[in-house]
XYZ file of C-alpha atoms in Angstrom:
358
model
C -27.513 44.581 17.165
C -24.025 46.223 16.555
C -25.358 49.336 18.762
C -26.538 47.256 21.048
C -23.507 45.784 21.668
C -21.574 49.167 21.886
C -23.699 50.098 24.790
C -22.848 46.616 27.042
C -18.976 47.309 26.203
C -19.283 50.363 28.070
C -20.775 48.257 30.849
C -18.015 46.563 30.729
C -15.087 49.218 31.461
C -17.349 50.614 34.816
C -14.710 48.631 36.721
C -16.043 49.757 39.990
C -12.859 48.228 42.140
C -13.346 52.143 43.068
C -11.666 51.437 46.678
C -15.190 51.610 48.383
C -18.019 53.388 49.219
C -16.568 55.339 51.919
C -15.300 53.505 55.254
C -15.881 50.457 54.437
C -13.512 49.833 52.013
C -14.341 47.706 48.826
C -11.873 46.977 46.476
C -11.605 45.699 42.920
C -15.169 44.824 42.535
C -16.076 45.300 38.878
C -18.178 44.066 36.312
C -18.786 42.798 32.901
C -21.137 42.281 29.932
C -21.461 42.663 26.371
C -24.244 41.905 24.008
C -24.307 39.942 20.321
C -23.531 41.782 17.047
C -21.282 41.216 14.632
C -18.753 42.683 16.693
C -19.526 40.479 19.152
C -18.839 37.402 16.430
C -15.760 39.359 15.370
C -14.123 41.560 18.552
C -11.767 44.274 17.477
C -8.142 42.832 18.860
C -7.581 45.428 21.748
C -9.897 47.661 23.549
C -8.661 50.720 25.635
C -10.822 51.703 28.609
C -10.306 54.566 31.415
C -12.731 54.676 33.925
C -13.036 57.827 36.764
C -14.838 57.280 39.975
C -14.949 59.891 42.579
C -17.660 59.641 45.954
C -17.519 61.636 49.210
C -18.869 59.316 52.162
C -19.886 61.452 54.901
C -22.729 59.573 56.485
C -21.752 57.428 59.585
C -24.275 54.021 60.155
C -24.194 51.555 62.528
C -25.987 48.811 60.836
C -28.595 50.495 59.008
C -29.511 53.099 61.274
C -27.876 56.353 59.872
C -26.066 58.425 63.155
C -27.554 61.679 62.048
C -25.754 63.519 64.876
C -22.332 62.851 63.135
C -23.138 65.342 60.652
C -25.067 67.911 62.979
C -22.553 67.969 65.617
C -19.862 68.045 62.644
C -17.755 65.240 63.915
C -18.424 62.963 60.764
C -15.590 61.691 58.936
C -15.398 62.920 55.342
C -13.564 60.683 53.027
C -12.922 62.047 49.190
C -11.929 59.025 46.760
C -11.341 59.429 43.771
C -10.213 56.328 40.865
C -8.814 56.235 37.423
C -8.965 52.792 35.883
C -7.080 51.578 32.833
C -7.849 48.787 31.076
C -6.236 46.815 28.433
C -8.200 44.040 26.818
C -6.935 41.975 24.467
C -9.608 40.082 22.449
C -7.626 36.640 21.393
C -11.009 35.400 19.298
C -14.949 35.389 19.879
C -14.709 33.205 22.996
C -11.753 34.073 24.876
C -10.347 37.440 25.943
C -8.010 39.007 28.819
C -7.966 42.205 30.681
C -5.448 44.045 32.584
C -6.512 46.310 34.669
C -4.387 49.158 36.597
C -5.986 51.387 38.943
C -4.628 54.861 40.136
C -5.963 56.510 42.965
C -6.177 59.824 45.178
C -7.745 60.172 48.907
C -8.066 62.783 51.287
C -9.882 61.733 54.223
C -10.419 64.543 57.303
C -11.798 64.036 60.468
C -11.927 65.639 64.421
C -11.043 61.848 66.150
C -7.677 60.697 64.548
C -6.021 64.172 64.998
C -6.150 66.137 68.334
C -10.454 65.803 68.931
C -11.277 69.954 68.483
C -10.009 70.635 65.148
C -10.625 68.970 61.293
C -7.161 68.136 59.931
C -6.595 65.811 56.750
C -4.579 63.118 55.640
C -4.205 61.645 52.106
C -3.073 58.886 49.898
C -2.201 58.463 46.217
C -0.460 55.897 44.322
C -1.026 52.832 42.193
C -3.511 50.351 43.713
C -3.944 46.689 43.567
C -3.417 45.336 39.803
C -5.642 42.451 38.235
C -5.122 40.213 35.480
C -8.291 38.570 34.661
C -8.989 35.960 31.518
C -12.624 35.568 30.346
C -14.614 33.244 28.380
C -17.815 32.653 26.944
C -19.458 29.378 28.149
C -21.916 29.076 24.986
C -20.332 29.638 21.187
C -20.775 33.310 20.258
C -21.715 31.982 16.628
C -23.994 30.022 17.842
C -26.074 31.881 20.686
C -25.400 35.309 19.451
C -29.032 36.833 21.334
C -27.522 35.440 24.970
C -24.624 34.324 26.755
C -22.859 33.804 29.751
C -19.641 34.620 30.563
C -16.704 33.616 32.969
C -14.045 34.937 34.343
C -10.854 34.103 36.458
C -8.391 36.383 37.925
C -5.680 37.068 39.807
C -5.318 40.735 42.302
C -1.563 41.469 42.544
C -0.776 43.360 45.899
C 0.910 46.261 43.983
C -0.905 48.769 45.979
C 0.676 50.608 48.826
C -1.318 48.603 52.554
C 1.108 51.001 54.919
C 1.005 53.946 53.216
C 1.397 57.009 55.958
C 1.075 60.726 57.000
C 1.156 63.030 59.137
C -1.687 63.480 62.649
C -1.620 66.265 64.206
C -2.344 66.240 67.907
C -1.445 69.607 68.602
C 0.158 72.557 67.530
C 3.796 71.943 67.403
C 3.363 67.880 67.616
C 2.694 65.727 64.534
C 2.323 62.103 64.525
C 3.504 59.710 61.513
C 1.640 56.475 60.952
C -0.577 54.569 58.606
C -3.548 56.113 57.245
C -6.998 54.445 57.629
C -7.419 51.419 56.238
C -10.595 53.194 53.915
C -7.777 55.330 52.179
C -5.122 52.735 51.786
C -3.878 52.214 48.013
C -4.661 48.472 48.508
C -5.173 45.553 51.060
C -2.117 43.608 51.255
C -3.360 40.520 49.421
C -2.686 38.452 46.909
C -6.198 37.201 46.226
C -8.392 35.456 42.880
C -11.159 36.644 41.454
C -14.236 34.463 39.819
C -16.761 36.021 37.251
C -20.032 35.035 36.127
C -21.662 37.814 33.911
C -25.205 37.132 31.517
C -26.920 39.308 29.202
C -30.156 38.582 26.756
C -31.202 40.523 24.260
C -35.254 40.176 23.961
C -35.163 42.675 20.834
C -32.382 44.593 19.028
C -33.162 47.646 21.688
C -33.786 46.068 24.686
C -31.731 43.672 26.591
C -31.194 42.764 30.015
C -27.508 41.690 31.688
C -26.412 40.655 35.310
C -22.752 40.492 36.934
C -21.725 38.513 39.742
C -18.069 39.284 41.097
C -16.299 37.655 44.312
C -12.618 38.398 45.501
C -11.210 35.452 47.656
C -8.421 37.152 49.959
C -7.017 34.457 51.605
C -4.378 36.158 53.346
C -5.520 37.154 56.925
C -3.949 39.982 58.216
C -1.626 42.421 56.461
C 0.360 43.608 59.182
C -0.363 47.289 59.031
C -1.178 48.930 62.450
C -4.562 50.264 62.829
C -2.974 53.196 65.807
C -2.095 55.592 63.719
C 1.743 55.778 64.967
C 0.729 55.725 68.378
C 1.471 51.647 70.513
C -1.553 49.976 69.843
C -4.128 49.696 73.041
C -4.706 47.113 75.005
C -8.437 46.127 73.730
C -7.513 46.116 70.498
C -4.484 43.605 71.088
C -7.310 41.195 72.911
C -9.947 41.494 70.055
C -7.674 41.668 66.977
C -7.595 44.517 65.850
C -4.535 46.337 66.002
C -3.994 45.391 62.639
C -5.792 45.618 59.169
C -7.591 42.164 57.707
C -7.539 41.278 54.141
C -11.232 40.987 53.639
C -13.070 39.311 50.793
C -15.416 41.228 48.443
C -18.631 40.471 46.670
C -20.476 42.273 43.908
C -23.735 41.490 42.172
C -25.594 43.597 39.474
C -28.102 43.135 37.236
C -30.465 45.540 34.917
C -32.214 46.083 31.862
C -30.840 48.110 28.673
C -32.837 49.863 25.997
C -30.884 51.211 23.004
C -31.700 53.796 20.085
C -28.959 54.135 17.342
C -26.019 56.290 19.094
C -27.386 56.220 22.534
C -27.917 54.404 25.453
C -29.629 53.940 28.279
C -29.696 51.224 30.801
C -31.159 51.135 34.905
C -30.229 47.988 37.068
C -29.743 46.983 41.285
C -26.128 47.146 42.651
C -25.267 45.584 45.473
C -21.830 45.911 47.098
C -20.679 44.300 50.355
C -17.358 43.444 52.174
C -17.998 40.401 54.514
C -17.230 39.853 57.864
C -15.928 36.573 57.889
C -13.525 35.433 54.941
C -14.402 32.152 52.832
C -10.702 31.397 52.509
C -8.266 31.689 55.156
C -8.941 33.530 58.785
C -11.422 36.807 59.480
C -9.210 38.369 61.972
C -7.790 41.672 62.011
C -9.600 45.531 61.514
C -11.912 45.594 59.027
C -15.005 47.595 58.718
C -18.012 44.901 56.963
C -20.910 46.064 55.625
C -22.774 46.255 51.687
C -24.570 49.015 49.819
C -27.357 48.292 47.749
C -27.760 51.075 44.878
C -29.770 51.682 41.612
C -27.452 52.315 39.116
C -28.702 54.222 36.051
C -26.674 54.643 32.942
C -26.219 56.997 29.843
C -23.948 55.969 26.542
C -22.869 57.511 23.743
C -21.336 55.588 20.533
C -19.094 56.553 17.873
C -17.185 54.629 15.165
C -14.752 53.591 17.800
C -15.054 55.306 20.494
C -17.463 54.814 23.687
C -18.355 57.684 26.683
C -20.516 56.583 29.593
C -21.747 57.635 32.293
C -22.885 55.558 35.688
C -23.905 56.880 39.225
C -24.998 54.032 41.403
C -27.113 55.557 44.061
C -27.744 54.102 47.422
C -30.977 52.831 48.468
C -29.727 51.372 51.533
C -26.527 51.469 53.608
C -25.874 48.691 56.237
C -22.542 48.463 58.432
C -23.062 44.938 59.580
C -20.912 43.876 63.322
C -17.664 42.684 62.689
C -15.185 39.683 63.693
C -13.692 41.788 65.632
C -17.213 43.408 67.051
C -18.227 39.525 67.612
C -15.240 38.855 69.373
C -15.526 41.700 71.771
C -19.244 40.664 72.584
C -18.832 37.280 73.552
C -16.039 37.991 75.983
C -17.672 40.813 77.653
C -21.194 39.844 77.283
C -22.038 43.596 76.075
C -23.333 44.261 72.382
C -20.617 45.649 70.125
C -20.983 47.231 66.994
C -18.822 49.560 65.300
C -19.749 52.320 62.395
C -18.407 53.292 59.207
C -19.109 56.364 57.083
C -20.828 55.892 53.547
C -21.347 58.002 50.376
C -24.499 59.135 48.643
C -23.930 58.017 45.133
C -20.593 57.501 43.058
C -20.010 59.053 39.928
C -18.521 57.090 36.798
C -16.920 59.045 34.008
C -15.343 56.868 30.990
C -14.076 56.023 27.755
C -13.488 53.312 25.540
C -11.694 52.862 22.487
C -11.369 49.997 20.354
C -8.702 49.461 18.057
């Protein structure tokens, strides 16, 4: 059972808050699970986690119809993210426990459309992102139900992360335009938002389990101000629709898989499903903001030593959906003509990480 257990810790440092899947631009959605053993009973005081996430996104959508021309006419947008997570969690007892988690990032992000329209320039972003202090605690006694459990969580997303970070667009050769980068690239939303946790697991045998995550950030700030133009006055349509300015969406993640376990390693396959809504459950839905949810299968390799964990994750999508936005809504009851924007998405993400407990 103590194996067992290693492999669901690792589960629990894949903090995907990765900044998205590409365009649409999903933040601090993570995840987390661990299994009975006597570790579980008796949690070593502080665990150590850093978690690396990198994705290209390169394929544009408007709802789930993929606009294959993008790529063949080379006018796609090409967004490289890439993550590193640490976490600190501090295990107080069995039940209760509390995680800090700081996320670094680096974008580049390179496209025909923001810059002059002939030529591929780039613009990038790196910094600290949005910092979360989450407590947990297990609904059922660990002592008690050590073969399944459920888990909650509440936390609170600090808006540490740069929401008007800016470079340089170049429009021609000798003129270069300052302003804030897309909003997909931005080191965080603007928001001071709280987060709400359920996460399950159930072990059927000591080598095969089963676990599922449920993860919602509740942004109830609307708007964060930052101008969607690009250093240029904003234009008249997107003044009337609202959105010459970035939102502070909500985001939602769900998870669930099974586990099978054989003494040092691990392997585990489960259904991902990420999604930034269009309309906020707290507070207003105005402002830029490109909606939409990926639904992957997520496979999963550990490896466990005395106290040390490595894993690797790479959710891969099995289907990519841009859904029409407030602001797409908006623009197609006034003029009576169907709007609906796009947004570019990756292939897969790749998770790198280590844990070590102390």
């Amino acid at each position: 059972m103590k194996k067992l257990f290693f492999l669901f810790m690792t589960i629990a440092f894949v903090y995907e808050g990765a900044k998205g899947q590409g365009c649409v631009a999903i933040r601090s959605t993570g995840g987390f699970c661990s299994a009975p053993s006597a570790e579980h009973l008796k949690p070593s005081p502080w665990v150590v986690g850093i978690n690396n996430r990198y994705f290209k996104s390169f394929r544009h959508f408007v709802g789930t119809e993929e606009q294959e021309q993008r790529v063949e006419n080379g006018t796609e947008v090409i967004n490289h993210a890439y993550t590193m997570d640490i976490l600190v969690t501090r295990n107080l007892n069995p039940r209760w426990s509390f995680t800090l988690d700081v996320p670094v990032l680096s974008n580049a992000r390179s496209s025909l459309y923001e810059h002059d329209g002939k030529n591929r320039y780039s613009t990038h972003s790196f910094g600290v992102g949005d910092i979360r202090f989450t407590a947990y605690s297990w609904i059922l006694d660990p002592m008690k139900m050590p073969r399944g459990n459920i888990q909650v969580g509440l936390g609170l997303k600090l808006p540490t992360g740069d929401y008007r970070y800016q470079d340089f667009f170049v429009k021609s050769d000798s003129v270069k335009v300052l302003g804030p980068v897309d909003q997909s690239i931005q080191l965080g939303d603007g928001g001071t938002g709280f987060t709400t946790e359920v996460n399950a697991f159930y072990a059927f045998t000591h080598k095969i389990s089963v676990y599922g995550n449920f993860f919602y950030l509740f942004n109830p700030r609307e708007q964060n101000g930052t101008s969607t133009s690009r250093g240029a006055p904003p234009s008249a349509s997107s003044i009337t629709y609202g959105s010459s300015t970035m939102s502070v969406p909500d985001q939602m993640m769900a998870r669930a898989g099974i586990a099978f376990t054989d003494n040092h390693l691990g392997i585990s396959v489960g259904v991902r499903d990420d999604c930034l809504p269009s309309q906020d459950l707290i507070g207003g839905s105005s402002g830029f903001r490109r909606p939409g949810y990926i639904i992957s299968v997520e496979p999963g390799i550990t490896y466990t030593f005395k106290k040390i964990n490595l894993y690797s994750y790479v959710p891969i999508a099995l289907k990519r959906n841009r859904t029409q936005s407030y602001s797409d809504k908006l623009r197609t009851e006034k003029t009576g003509i169907y709007t609906h924007g796009d947004a570019a998405f990756a292939d897969y993400v790749v998770n790198l990480g280590v844990a070590f407990r102390f």
